[in-house]
Amino acid sequence: MRNLLFKISYHGGAYHGFQVQKNAVAVQQVLQDGIEKVFGRREDIIGCSRTDTGVHANAYYFNMHTDSAIPCSGAVRGLNTVLPEDIAILSCTEVAEDFHARYCVREKEYIYKIWNAAVRNPFWNGLAYWHRYPLDAEKMRRACIPFIGEHDFRGFCSKGSDVEDTIRRITEMDVERNGDLLVIRVRGDGFLYNMVRIIVGTLLYVEQGKISCADLPEIIASGDRRRAGKTAPACGLYLNQVFYE
Amino acid sequence: MRNLLFKISYHGGAYHGFQVQKNAVAVQQVLQDGIEKVFGRREDIIGCSRTDTGVHANAYYFNMHTDSAIPCSGAVRGLNTVLPEDIAILSCTEVAEDFHARYCVREKEYIYKIWNAAVRNPFWNGLAYWHRYPLDAEKMRRACIPFIGEHDFRGFCSKGSDVEDTIRRITEMDVERNGDLLVIRVRGDGFLYNMVRIIVGTLLYVEQGKISCADLPEIIASGDRRRAGKTAPACGLYLNQVFYE
């Protein structure tokens, strides 16, 4: 049996995340509908990550076991023809039969985009979070440091997650300004439910002086969700890269 | 009476151009509805340009005569509060009473964005025209040269325009590649109906060898719409800058 690994990108605005949901359209369901059209049968697919409602992906991976002989290039072309414009199949490669798009992930990188100008930008609607007051990128960059390394991030997790092990390692984190666009980049071995968005909200609180940068190590250690910042809006978040073993 | 000049930007995807139409929503109408809410009365506004259905604006200007004493900063803030997210008021300044947003235009600059990659990009949907085959930017750049200068552009104009004088001067025109994004920039003293989009379609024909670059001067001189390229899709076109006297 073949095991195909697909790399895709999608605009998450119209979807209730990746994973199939009752009463809501998820990316997974739209992909499986497309696969049924192209492959002539419905196949199960394994996504690399749950992503929340409205979150985007520059690079998302899923794998699929199939008996079909359709060549990879034909699968890419066929799926791009039948899928809606907000999902693009970037590539398809044949991988070892035991490759698992989720379990084999070593690290993931998210980016969070903030349109930081006094006036909103009609072209960034739904693609970045608009923050109208000037943000001090250097101050936010300093506030990244306490997050880097292995921590119990249970205070940076929304309710509704059933994960028991809340220890995660953040390997890289920084903030870059490109004109009026601020990009926060977080790379790590795994992320809890809403973790990146709560970290972004906490950086914003530090920037605004609502939280002192010096208190961050203790706030992280406390595991108390109430001491972190607000959950930043979904529209600014992108799954940007996935690193496999 | 005060004369206020507004600079705005808008995502044109939801609008049938700038100018008020029967049975279709235009940017002008949405602006006048917003002005009525903020100024407490309906005012006529004068736009710098008709723009086509679906065309975007990075910078568009309109002026408005009013007796209202609302300060410019308050007008900007108030309008941005009541207008939809796909329109942004960038600035408002008081100008001489005889200033006219259309008649006082000296030059305008349009840009046309092409997403040039084998696979579509979900984040450029509606914001760039997707062309899947690799485009030779240098070849397109050479094809710009015959357009520069004063010409009778009646062959680069769609039906439905009632303009009699079809002579226009293009002062600058070039093509730049930035990764998978190709940007065509055209600056001139005025543009006929669909003129930029037909010029872009003609550059694409030259790139594909359907028109020889050497024939362009004669094709322009012929005034024959059928000898030019197709009208490129509206979603790639942006009014980018307006230069006043």
Short mmCIF file of C-alpha atoms in Angstrom, two decimals:
data_model
loop_
_atom_site.label_atom_id
_atom_site.label_comp_id
_atom_site.label_asym_id
_atom_site.label_seq_id
_atom_site.Cartn_x
_atom_site.Cartn_y
_atom_site.Cartn_z
CA MET A 1 0.00 0.00 0.00
CA ARG A 2 1.33 3.47 -0.86
CA ASN A 3 1.64 6.22 1.72
CA LEU A 4 1.39 9.69 0.19
CA LEU A 5 2.52 12.83 2.02
CA PHE A 6 0.89 16.05 0.85
CA LYS A 7 2.09 19.57 1.57
CA ILE A 8 -0.67 22.17 1.34
CA SER A 9 -1.41 25.78 2.21
CA TYR A 10 -4.78 27.23 3.07
CA HIS A 11 -6.57 30.42 4.05
CA GLY A 12 -8.37 29.38 7.23
CA GLY A 13 -10.98 32.16 7.20
CA ALA A 14 -13.82 29.93 6.02
CA TYR A 15 -12.95 26.85 8.08
CA HIS A 16 -13.50 25.58 11.58
CA GLY A 17 -9.92 24.37 11.78
CA PHE A 18 -8.41 21.33 10.14
CA GLN A 19 -10.12 18.47 11.92
CA VAL A 20 -13.59 17.25 10.89
CA GLN A 21 -16.31 18.71 13.10
CA LYS A 22 -20.02 18.20 13.46
CA ASN A 23 -22.08 21.05 11.97
CA ALA A 24 -19.08 23.02 10.71
CA VAL A 25 -16.87 22.85 7.63
CA ALA A 26 -13.28 21.78 8.31
CA VAL A 27 -10.33 21.68 5.90
CA GLN A 28 -10.05 17.90 6.35
CA GLN A 29 -13.58 17.34 5.09
CA VAL A 30 -13.06 19.51 2.01
CA LEU A 31 -9.82 17.64 1.27
CA GLN A 32 -11.51 14.25 1.64
CA ASP A 33 -14.32 15.35 -0.69
CA GLY A 34 -11.68 16.40 -3.25
CA ILE A 35 -9.75 13.15 -2.82
CA GLU A 36 -12.95 11.19 -3.41
CA LYS A 37 -13.40 13.00 -6.73
CA VAL A 38 -9.81 12.55 -7.88
CA PHE A 39 -9.04 9.06 -6.48
CA GLY A 40 -12.53 7.66 -7.00
CA ARG A 41 -12.81 6.56 -3.36
CA ARG A 42 -12.97 8.16 0.06
CA GLU A 43 -9.70 7.80 1.98
CA ASP A 44 -8.80 8.64 5.56
CA ILE A 45 -6.19 11.33 5.94
CA ILE A 46 -3.89 12.12 8.88
CA GLY A 47 -3.16 15.81 9.48
CA CYS A 48 0.05 17.10 11.07
CA SER A 49 -1.79 19.27 13.56
CA ARG A 50 -5.18 20.40 14.73
CA THR A 51 -5.38 24.04 13.86
CA ASP A 52 -8.03 26.32 15.34
CA THR A 53 -10.95 27.96 13.59
CA GLY A 54 -9.76 30.75 11.29
CA VAL A 55 -6.05 29.92 11.54
CA HIS A 56 -4.07 29.87 8.26
CA ALA A 57 -1.35 27.55 7.00
CA ASN A 58 1.59 28.43 4.77
CA ALA A 59 2.68 24.82 5.05
CA TYR A 60 0.51 22.02 6.41
CA TYR A 61 1.12 18.28 5.86
CA PHE A 62 -1.16 15.28 5.77
CA ASN A 63 -0.57 11.68 4.77
CA MET A 64 -2.88 9.13 3.23
CA HIS A 65 -2.63 5.37 2.68
CA THR A 66 -4.02 4.33 -0.68
CA ASP A 67 -4.08 1.48 -3.17
CA SER A 68 -4.50 3.96 -6.01
CA ALA A 69 -1.78 4.07 -8.69
CA ILE A 70 -2.34 7.76 -9.50
CA PRO A 71 1.11 9.36 -9.83
CA CYS A 72 1.99 12.13 -7.34
CA SER A 73 2.07 14.84 -10.02
CA GLY A 74 -1.41 13.81 -11.21
CA ALA A 75 -2.73 13.89 -7.64
CA VAL A 76 -1.43 17.46 -7.18
CA ARG A 77 -2.91 18.65 -10.49
CA GLY A 78 -6.21 16.84 -9.99
CA LEU A 79 -6.74 18.03 -6.42
CA ASN A 80 -5.89 21.64 -7.27
CA THR A 81 -8.55 21.46 -9.99
CA VAL A 82 -11.35 20.25 -7.71
CA LEU A 83 -10.46 22.06 -4.46
CA PRO A 84 -11.70 25.57 -3.64
CA GLU A 85 -9.35 28.54 -4.18
CA ASP A 86 -8.56 28.93 -0.48
CA ILE A 87 -6.73 25.58 -0.40
CA ALA A 88 -3.68 24.78 -2.54
CA ILE A 89 -1.85 21.45 -2.84
CA LEU A 90 1.84 22.37 -3.01
CA SER A 91 3.37 18.91 -3.39
CA CYS A 92 2.88 15.16 -2.98
CA THR A 93 5.62 12.62 -2.26
CA GLU A 94 5.60 8.91 -1.54
CA VAL A 95 6.91 8.13 1.95
CA ALA A 96 7.63 5.01 4.05
CA GLU A 97 4.51 3.09 5.04
CA ASP A 98 4.96 3.85 8.74
CA PHE A 99 5.36 7.61 8.23
CA HIS A 100 2.72 9.47 10.25
CA ALA A 101 2.13 13.16 9.54
CA ARG A 102 1.48 13.92 13.22
CA TYR A 103 3.64 11.49 15.21
CA CYS A 104 6.75 12.08 13.08
CA VAL A 105 6.71 15.86 13.60
CA ARG A 106 9.92 17.00 15.29
CA GLU A 107 9.17 20.72 15.41
CA LYS A 108 6.62 23.19 14.13
CA GLU A 109 6.93 26.89 13.45
CA TYR A 110 4.07 29.35 13.73
CA ILE A 111 4.12 32.99 12.72
CA TYR A 112 1.71 35.65 13.96
CA LYS A 113 1.14 38.75 11.82
CA ILE A 114 0.12 42.11 13.28
CA TRP A 115 -0.82 45.04 11.05
CA ASN A 116 0.49 47.84 13.24
CA ALA A 117 -0.70 51.20 11.93
CA ALA A 118 -3.17 53.87 13.04
CA VAL A 119 -5.53 52.92 10.20
CA ARG A 120 -6.60 49.42 9.20
CA ASN A 121 -5.37 47.98 5.88
CA PRO A 122 -8.16 46.60 3.64
CA PHE A 123 -5.71 44.10 2.14
CA TRP A 124 -4.74 42.56 5.49
CA ASN A 125 -8.32 42.01 6.68
CA GLY A 126 -8.53 38.44 7.92
CA LEU A 127 -4.80 37.95 7.23
CA ALA A 128 -3.33 39.88 10.17
CA TYR A 129 -4.51 41.22 13.51
CA TRP A 130 -4.83 45.00 13.40
CA HIS A 131 -3.27 46.80 16.40
CA ARG A 132 -3.55 50.56 16.01
CA TYR A 133 -1.06 51.81 18.63
CA PRO A 134 2.67 51.70 17.78
CA LEU A 135 4.29 48.55 19.13
CA ASP A 136 7.87 48.51 20.43
CA ALA A 137 9.25 45.46 18.62
CA GLU A 138 12.48 45.56 20.66
CA LYS A 139 10.54 45.38 23.93
CA MET A 140 8.53 42.46 22.59
CA ARG A 141 11.72 40.77 21.42
CA ARG A 142 13.15 40.91 24.94
CA ALA A 143 9.90 39.42 26.28
CA CYS A 144 10.45 36.35 24.06
CA ILE A 145 13.50 35.20 26.03
CA PRO A 146 11.72 33.78 29.12
CA PHE A 147 9.56 31.59 26.86
CA ILE A 148 12.49 29.89 25.16
CA GLY A 149 13.39 26.45 26.53
CA GLU A 150 11.38 23.68 28.19
CA HIS A 151 8.49 24.80 30.39
CA ASP A 152 5.19 23.55 31.71
CA PHE A 153 2.88 25.71 29.60
CA ARG A 154 -0.40 24.74 31.31
CA GLY A 155 -1.03 28.45 32.04
CA PHE A 156 -0.79 29.13 28.29
CA CYS A 157 -3.55 26.78 27.26
CA SER A 158 -7.29 27.33 26.77
CA LYS A 159 -9.88 25.07 28.36
CA GLY A 160 -11.23 22.35 26.14
CA SER A 161 -7.95 20.55 25.71
CA ASP A 162 -7.66 17.03 27.10
CA VAL A 163 -3.85 16.90 26.96
CA GLU A 164 -2.26 15.68 30.21
CA ASP A 165 1.39 16.43 29.52
CA THR A 166 1.64 20.21 29.26
CA ILE A 167 5.43 20.42 29.06
CA ARG A 168 6.68 21.82 25.76
CA ARG A 169 9.99 23.13 24.45
CA ILE A 170 10.19 26.39 22.53
CA THR A 171 13.42 26.37 20.54
CA GLU A 172 13.22 29.73 18.77
CA MET A 173 11.13 32.85 19.19
CA ASP A 174 11.53 36.35 17.85
CA VAL A 175 9.76 39.49 16.65
CA GLU A 176 10.50 41.29 13.40
CA ARG A 177 9.15 44.51 12.01
CA ASN A 178 8.78 45.02 8.28
CA GLY A 179 7.29 48.49 7.83
CA ASP A 180 3.83 48.44 9.40
CA LEU A 181 3.80 44.65 9.64
CA LEU A 182 5.04 42.96 12.81
CA VAL A 183 5.76 39.24 12.63
CA ILE A 184 6.17 37.07 15.73
CA ARG A 185 7.79 33.70 15.05
CA VAL A 186 7.59 30.77 17.49
CA ARG A 187 9.21 27.39 16.87
CA GLY A 188 8.97 24.41 19.18
CA ASP A 189 8.44 20.69 19.61
CA GLY A 190 4.71 21.04 20.20
CA PHE A 191 2.01 23.48 21.17
CA LEU A 192 -1.01 23.30 23.47
CA TYR A 193 -4.50 24.48 22.52
CA ASN A 194 -4.30 28.26 21.77
CA MET A 195 -0.74 28.34 23.18
CA VAL A 196 0.78 30.56 20.47
CA ARG A 197 -2.16 32.98 20.57
CA ILE A 198 -1.91 33.29 24.38
CA ILE A 199 1.86 33.84 24.13
CA VAL A 200 1.22 36.60 21.55
CA GLY A 201 -1.41 38.16 23.81
CA THR A 202 1.10 38.06 26.67
CA LEU A 203 3.79 39.78 24.56
CA LEU A 204 1.23 42.50 23.84
CA TYR A 205 0.51 42.86 27.58
CA VAL A 206 4.24 43.24 28.27
CA GLU A 207 4.51 45.83 25.49
CA GLN A 208 1.62 47.78 27.05
CA GLY A 209 3.13 47.58 30.54
CA LYS A 210 0.27 45.45 31.89
CA ILE A 211 2.78 42.70 32.66
CA SER A 212 6.41 43.30 33.57
CA CYS A 213 8.96 41.41 31.50
CA ALA A 214 10.77 40.54 34.75
CA ASP A 215 7.66 38.73 36.03
CA LEU A 216 7.37 36.44 33.00
CA PRO A 217 9.43 33.50 34.39
CA GLU A 218 7.23 33.44 37.49
CA ILE A 219 4.00 33.84 35.46
CA ILE A 220 5.03 30.89 33.27
CA ALA A 221 5.98 28.83 36.34
CA SER A 222 2.67 29.64 38.08
CA GLY A 223 0.69 27.72 35.44
CA ASP A 224 -2.14 30.20 36.02
CA ARG A 225 -4.01 31.07 32.83
CA ARG A 226 -5.38 34.24 34.45
CA ARG A 227 -1.89 35.72 34.84
CA ALA A 228 -1.10 35.48 31.09
CA GLY A 229 -2.37 37.85 28.41
CA LYS A 230 -5.53 37.55 26.30
CA THR A 231 -5.78 35.02 23.48
CA ALA A 232 -4.84 36.98 20.35
CA PRO A 233 -7.32 36.69 17.40
CA ALA A 234 -7.02 33.65 15.12
CA CYS A 235 -6.74 35.60 11.85
CA GLY A 236 -3.09 36.59 12.51
CA LEU A 237 -1.85 33.03 13.07
CA TYR A 238 -0.16 30.87 10.41
CA LEU A 239 1.30 27.39 10.70
CA ASN A 240 4.46 28.31 8.80
CA GLN A 241 6.76 25.27 8.74
CA VAL A 242 6.72 21.66 9.91
CA PHE A 243 10.01 19.84 10.54
CA TYR A 244 10.05 16.05 10.31
CA GLU A 245 12.49 13.50 11.71
CA MET B 1 -17.56 76.51 2.51
CA ARG B 2 -14.86 73.97 3.31
CA ASN B 3 -13.45 71.63 0.70
CA LEU B 4 -12.12 68.40 2.20
CA LEU B 5 -9.76 66.06 0.33
CA PHE B 6 -9.79 62.46 1.52
CA LYS B 7 -7.19 59.82 0.76
CA ILE B 8 -8.52 56.28 1.06
CA SER B 9 -7.64 52.70 0.18
CA TYR B 10 -10.05 49.92 -0.59
CA HIS B 11 -10.29 46.26 -1.52
CA GLY B 12 -12.45 46.38 -4.64
CA GLY B 13 -13.59 42.75 -4.58
CA ALA B 14 -17.08 43.51 -3.28
CA TYR B 15 -17.72 46.66 -5.34
CA HIS B 16 -18.88 47.53 -8.82
CA GLY B 17 -16.20 50.17 -9.14
CA PHE B 18 -16.12 53.58 -7.50
CA GLN B 19 -18.96 55.39 -9.20
CA VAL B 20 -22.58 54.99 -8.08
CA GLN B 21 -24.45 52.46 -10.23
CA LYS B 22 -28.02 51.30 -10.45
CA ASN B 23 -28.58 47.84 -8.91
CA ALA B 24 -24.98 47.39 -7.76
CA VAL B 25 -22.98 48.54 -4.77
CA ALA B 26 -20.24 51.06 -5.53
CA VAL B 27 -17.56 52.46 -3.22
CA GLN B 28 -18.98 55.98 -3.65
CA GLN B 29 -22.36 54.96 -2.27
CA VAL B 30 -20.86 53.24 0.77
CA LEU B 31 -18.73 56.34 1.43
CA GLN B 32 -21.76 58.66 1.12
CA ASP B 33 -23.73 56.45 3.53
CA GLY B 34 -20.83 56.69 5.99
CA ILE B 35 -20.52 60.45 5.53
CA GLU B 36 -24.23 60.83 6.25
CA LYS B 37 -23.74 59.02 9.56
CA VAL B 38 -20.67 61.01 10.61
CA PHE B 39 -21.56 64.47 9.20
CA GLY B 40 -25.29 64.20 9.84
CA ARG B 41 -26.13 65.03 6.23
CA ARG B 42 -25.66 63.50 2.81
CA GLU B 43 -22.95 65.23 0.77
CA ASP B 44 -21.88 64.85 -2.84
CA ILE B 45 -18.35 63.57 -3.32
CA ILE B 46 -16.04 63.84 -6.33
CA GLY B 47 -13.78 60.84 -6.99
CA CYS B 48 -10.38 61.09 -8.67
CA SER B 49 -11.15 58.31 -11.12
CA ARG B 50 -13.74 55.80 -12.19
CA THR B 51 -12.32 52.44 -11.33
CA ASP B 52 -13.75 49.21 -12.73
CA THR B 53 -15.59 46.48 -10.91
CA GLY B 54 -13.25 44.50 -8.67
CA VAL B 55 -10.28 46.87 -9.03
CA HIS B 56 -8.43 47.81 -5.82
CA ALA B 57 -6.96 51.10 -4.62
CA ASN B 58 -3.86 51.60 -2.49
CA ALA B 59 -4.47 55.33 -2.79
CA TYR B 60 -7.68 56.90 -4.05
CA TYR B 61 -8.75 60.52 -3.50
CA PHE B 62 -12.12 62.21 -3.33
CA ASN B 63 -13.13 65.72 -2.31
CA MET B 64 -16.27 67.03 -0.70
CA HIS B 65 -17.66 70.51 -0.11
CA THR B 66 -19.28 70.86 3.28
CA ASP B 67 -20.49 73.42 5.82
CA SER B 68 -19.71 71.02 8.62
CA ALA B 69 -17.15 72.13 11.22
CA ILE B 70 -16.02 68.58 12.03
CA PRO B 71 -12.19 68.65 12.25
CA CYS B 72 -10.28 66.54 9.72
CA SER B 73 -8.93 64.15 12.37
CA GLY B 74 -12.47 63.58 13.66
CA ALA B 75 -13.73 62.89 10.14
CA VAL B 76 -11.02 60.25 9.62
CA ARG B 77 -11.73 58.55 12.95
CA GLY B 78 -15.51 58.75 12.57
CA LEU B 79 -15.56 57.41 9.02
CA ASN B 80 -13.20 54.54 9.82
CA THR B 81 -15.58 53.57 12.61
CA VAL B 82 -18.70 53.41 10.43
CA LEU B 83 -17.21 52.15 7.14
CA PRO B 84 -16.80 48.44 6.34
CA GLU B 85 -13.38 46.80 6.80
CA ASP B 86 -12.61 46.76 3.06
CA ILE B 87 -12.42 50.57 2.95
CA ALA B 88 -9.96 52.64 5.01
CA ILE B 89 -9.78 56.44 5.27
CA LEU B 90 -6.05 57.24 5.32
CA SER B 91 -6.18 61.03 5.67
CA CYS B 92 -8.28 64.17 5.30
CA THR B 93 -6.95 67.64 4.52
CA GLU B 94 -8.61 70.97 3.83
CA VAL B 95 -7.87 72.21 0.30
CA ALA B 96 -8.68 75.30 -1.79
CA GLU B 97 -12.34 75.66 -2.67
CA ASP B 98 -11.71 75.15 -6.40
CA PHE B 99 -9.68 71.95 -5.94
CA HIS B 100 -11.29 69.11 -7.88
CA ALA B 101 -10.18 65.54 -7.16
CA ARG B 102 -10.55 64.53 -10.83
CA TYR B 103 -9.72 67.65 -12.87
CA CYS B 104 -6.62 68.50 -10.85
CA VAL B 105 -5.01 65.09 -11.38
CA ARG B 106 -1.68 65.45 -13.18
CA GLU B 107 -0.72 61.78 -13.29
CA LYS B 108 -1.90 58.46 -11.95
CA GLU B 109 0.01 55.26 -11.30
CA TYR B 110 -1.48 51.80 -11.50
CA ILE B 111 0.17 48.55 -10.52
CA TYR B 112 -0.87 45.11 -11.71
CA LYS B 113 0.03 42.07 -9.58
CA ILE B 114 0.55 38.60 -11.03
CA TRP B 115 1.06 35.57 -8.79
CA ASN B 116 3.40 33.61 -11.05
CA ALA B 117 3.82 30.07 -9.73
CA ALA B 118 2.72 26.59 -10.78
CA VAL B 119 0.27 26.44 -7.87
CA ARG B 120 -2.18 29.13 -6.80
CA ASN B 121 -1.62 30.98 -3.53
CA PRO B 122 -4.65 31.01 -1.19
CA PHE B 123 -3.50 34.34 0.26
CA TRP B 124 -3.41 36.12 -3.11
CA ASN B 125 -6.89 35.04 -4.19
CA GLY B 126 -8.67 38.15 -5.40
CA LEU B 127 -5.51 40.22 -4.83
CA ALA B 128 -3.43 39.12 -7.81
CA TYR B 129 -4.00 37.38 -11.13
CA TRP B 130 -2.64 33.83 -11.03
CA HIS B 131 -0.54 32.87 -14.08
CA ARG B 132 0.86 29.35 -13.71
CA TYR B 133 3.56 29.31 -16.41
CA PRO B 134 6.89 31.04 -15.68
CA LEU B 135 6.93 34.58 -17.05
CA ASP B 136 10.08 36.17 -18.47
CA ALA B 137 10.06 39.54 -16.68
CA GLU B 138 12.94 40.84 -18.80
CA LYS B 139 11.03 40.13 -22.03
CA MET B 140 7.97 41.88 -20.60
CA ARG B 141 10.15 44.81 -19.51
CA ARG B 142 11.39 45.28 -23.08
CA ALA B 143 7.78 45.20 -24.30
CA CYS B 144 6.99 48.21 -22.08
CA ILE B 145 9.17 50.56 -24.13
CA PRO B 146 6.87 51.03 -27.16
CA PHE B 147 4.03 52.08 -24.82
CA ILE B 148 5.98 54.90 -23.19
CA GLY B 149 5.25 58.37 -24.58
CA GLU B 150 2.17 59.97 -26.15
CA HIS B 151 0.00 57.69 -28.27
CA ASP B 152 -3.56 57.36 -29.47
CA PHE B 153 -4.63 54.43 -27.30
CA ARG B 154 -8.06 53.86 -28.89
CA GLY B 155 -7.03 50.24 -29.64
CA PHE B 156 -6.40 49.77 -25.91
CA CYS B 157 -9.88 50.68 -24.77
CA SER B 158 -12.97 48.56 -24.18
CA LYS B 159 -16.33 49.43 -25.66
CA GLY B 160 -18.66 51.30 -23.37
CA SER B 161 -16.49 54.38 -23.02
CA ASP B 162 -17.81 57.66 -24.39
CA VAL B 163 -14.45 59.44 -24.39
CA GLU B 164 -13.64 61.20 -27.68
CA ASP B 165 -10.03 62.13 -27.12
CA THR B 166 -8.13 58.85 -26.89
CA ILE B 167 -4.63 60.31 -26.81
CA ARG B 168 -2.80 59.62 -23.54
CA ARG B 169 0.79 59.91 -22.37
CA ILE B 170 2.46 57.06 -20.48
CA THR B 171 5.42 58.51 -18.59
CA GLU B 172 6.77 55.41 -16.82
CA MET B 173 6.22 51.71 -17.21
CA ASP B 174 8.15 48.73 -15.90
CA VAL B 175 7.97 45.15 -14.68
CA GLU B 176 9.53 43.87 -11.45
CA ARG B 177 9.75 40.39 -10.05
CA ASN B 178 9.77 39.79 -6.31
CA GLY B 179 9.94 36.03 -5.84
CA ASP B 180 6.76 34.56 -7.32
CA LEU B 181 5.08 37.95 -7.53
CA LEU B 182 5.36 39.98 -10.71
CA VAL B 183 4.39 43.65 -10.53
CA ILE B 184 3.71 45.76 -13.62
CA ARG B 185 3.72 49.50 -12.98
CA VAL B 186 2.18 52.02 -15.39
CA ARG B 187 2.19 55.77 -14.80
CA GLY B 188 0.59 58.33 -17.09
CA ASP B 189 -1.52 61.45 -17.47
CA GLY B 190 -4.74 59.52 -17.95
CA PHE B 191 -6.14 56.12 -18.83
CA LEU B 192 -9.00 54.95 -21.04
CA TYR B 193 -11.59 52.37 -19.99
CA ASN B 194 -9.72 49.07 -19.28
CA MET B 195 -6.54 50.54 -20.80
CA VAL B 196 -4.11 49.22 -18.16
CA ARG B 197 -5.70 45.77 -18.17
CA ILE B 198 -5.46 45.57 -21.99
CA ILE B 199 -1.83 46.72 -21.86
CA VAL B 200 -1.11 43.98 -19.29
CA GLY B 201 -2.87 41.41 -21.49
CA THR B 202 -0.73 42.57 -24.41
CA LEU B 203 2.49 42.22 -22.40
CA LEU B 204 1.38 38.64 -21.61
CA TYR B 205 0.79 37.98 -25.34
CA VAL B 206 4.28 39.27 -26.14
CA GLU B 207 5.74 37.06 -23.39
CA GLN B 208 3.96 34.04 -24.87
CA GLY B 209 5.12 34.86 -28.41
CA LYS B 210 1.56 35.53 -29.64
CA ILE B 211 2.60 39.10 -30.46
CA SER B 212 6.10 40.14 -31.51
CA CYS B 213 7.64 42.95 -29.50
CA ALA B 214 8.79 44.50 -32.80
CA ASP B 215 5.15 44.77 -33.95
CA LEU B 216 3.98 46.71 -30.90
CA PRO B 217 4.50 50.24 -32.36
CA GLU B 218 2.40 49.32 -35.36
CA ILE B 219 -0.26 47.56 -33.24
CA ILE B 220 -0.55 50.67 -31.06
CA ALA B 221 -0.70 52.94 -34.15
CA SER B 222 -3.38 50.75 -35.79
CA GLY B 223 -5.93 51.63 -33.11
CA ASP B 224 -7.39 48.16 -33.60
CA ARG B 225 -8.59 46.58 -30.34
CA ARG B 226 -8.49 43.12 -31.94
CA ARG B 227 -4.72 43.29 -32.45
CA ALA B 228 -3.99 43.91 -28.76
CA GLY B 229 -4.03 41.23 -26.04
CA LYS B 230 -6.93 40.15 -23.83
CA THR B 231 -8.16 42.33 -21.00
CA ALA B 232 -6.36 41.00 -17.91
CA PRO B 233 -8.61 40.19 -14.91
CA ALA B 234 -9.62 43.07 -12.61
CA CYS B 235 -8.42 41.47 -9.37
CA GLY B 236 -4.74 42.17 -10.14
CA LEU B 237 -5.18 45.90 -10.71
CA TYR B 238 -4.53 48.60 -8.08
CA LEU B 239 -4.74 52.36 -8.39
CA ASN B 240 -1.44 52.94 -6.59
CA GLN B 241 -0.73 56.67 -6.59
CA VAL B 242 -2.36 59.91 -7.73
CA PHE B 243 -0.22 62.97 -8.44
CA TYR B 244 -1.84 66.41 -8.20
CA GLU B 245 -0.80 69.72 -9.65
#
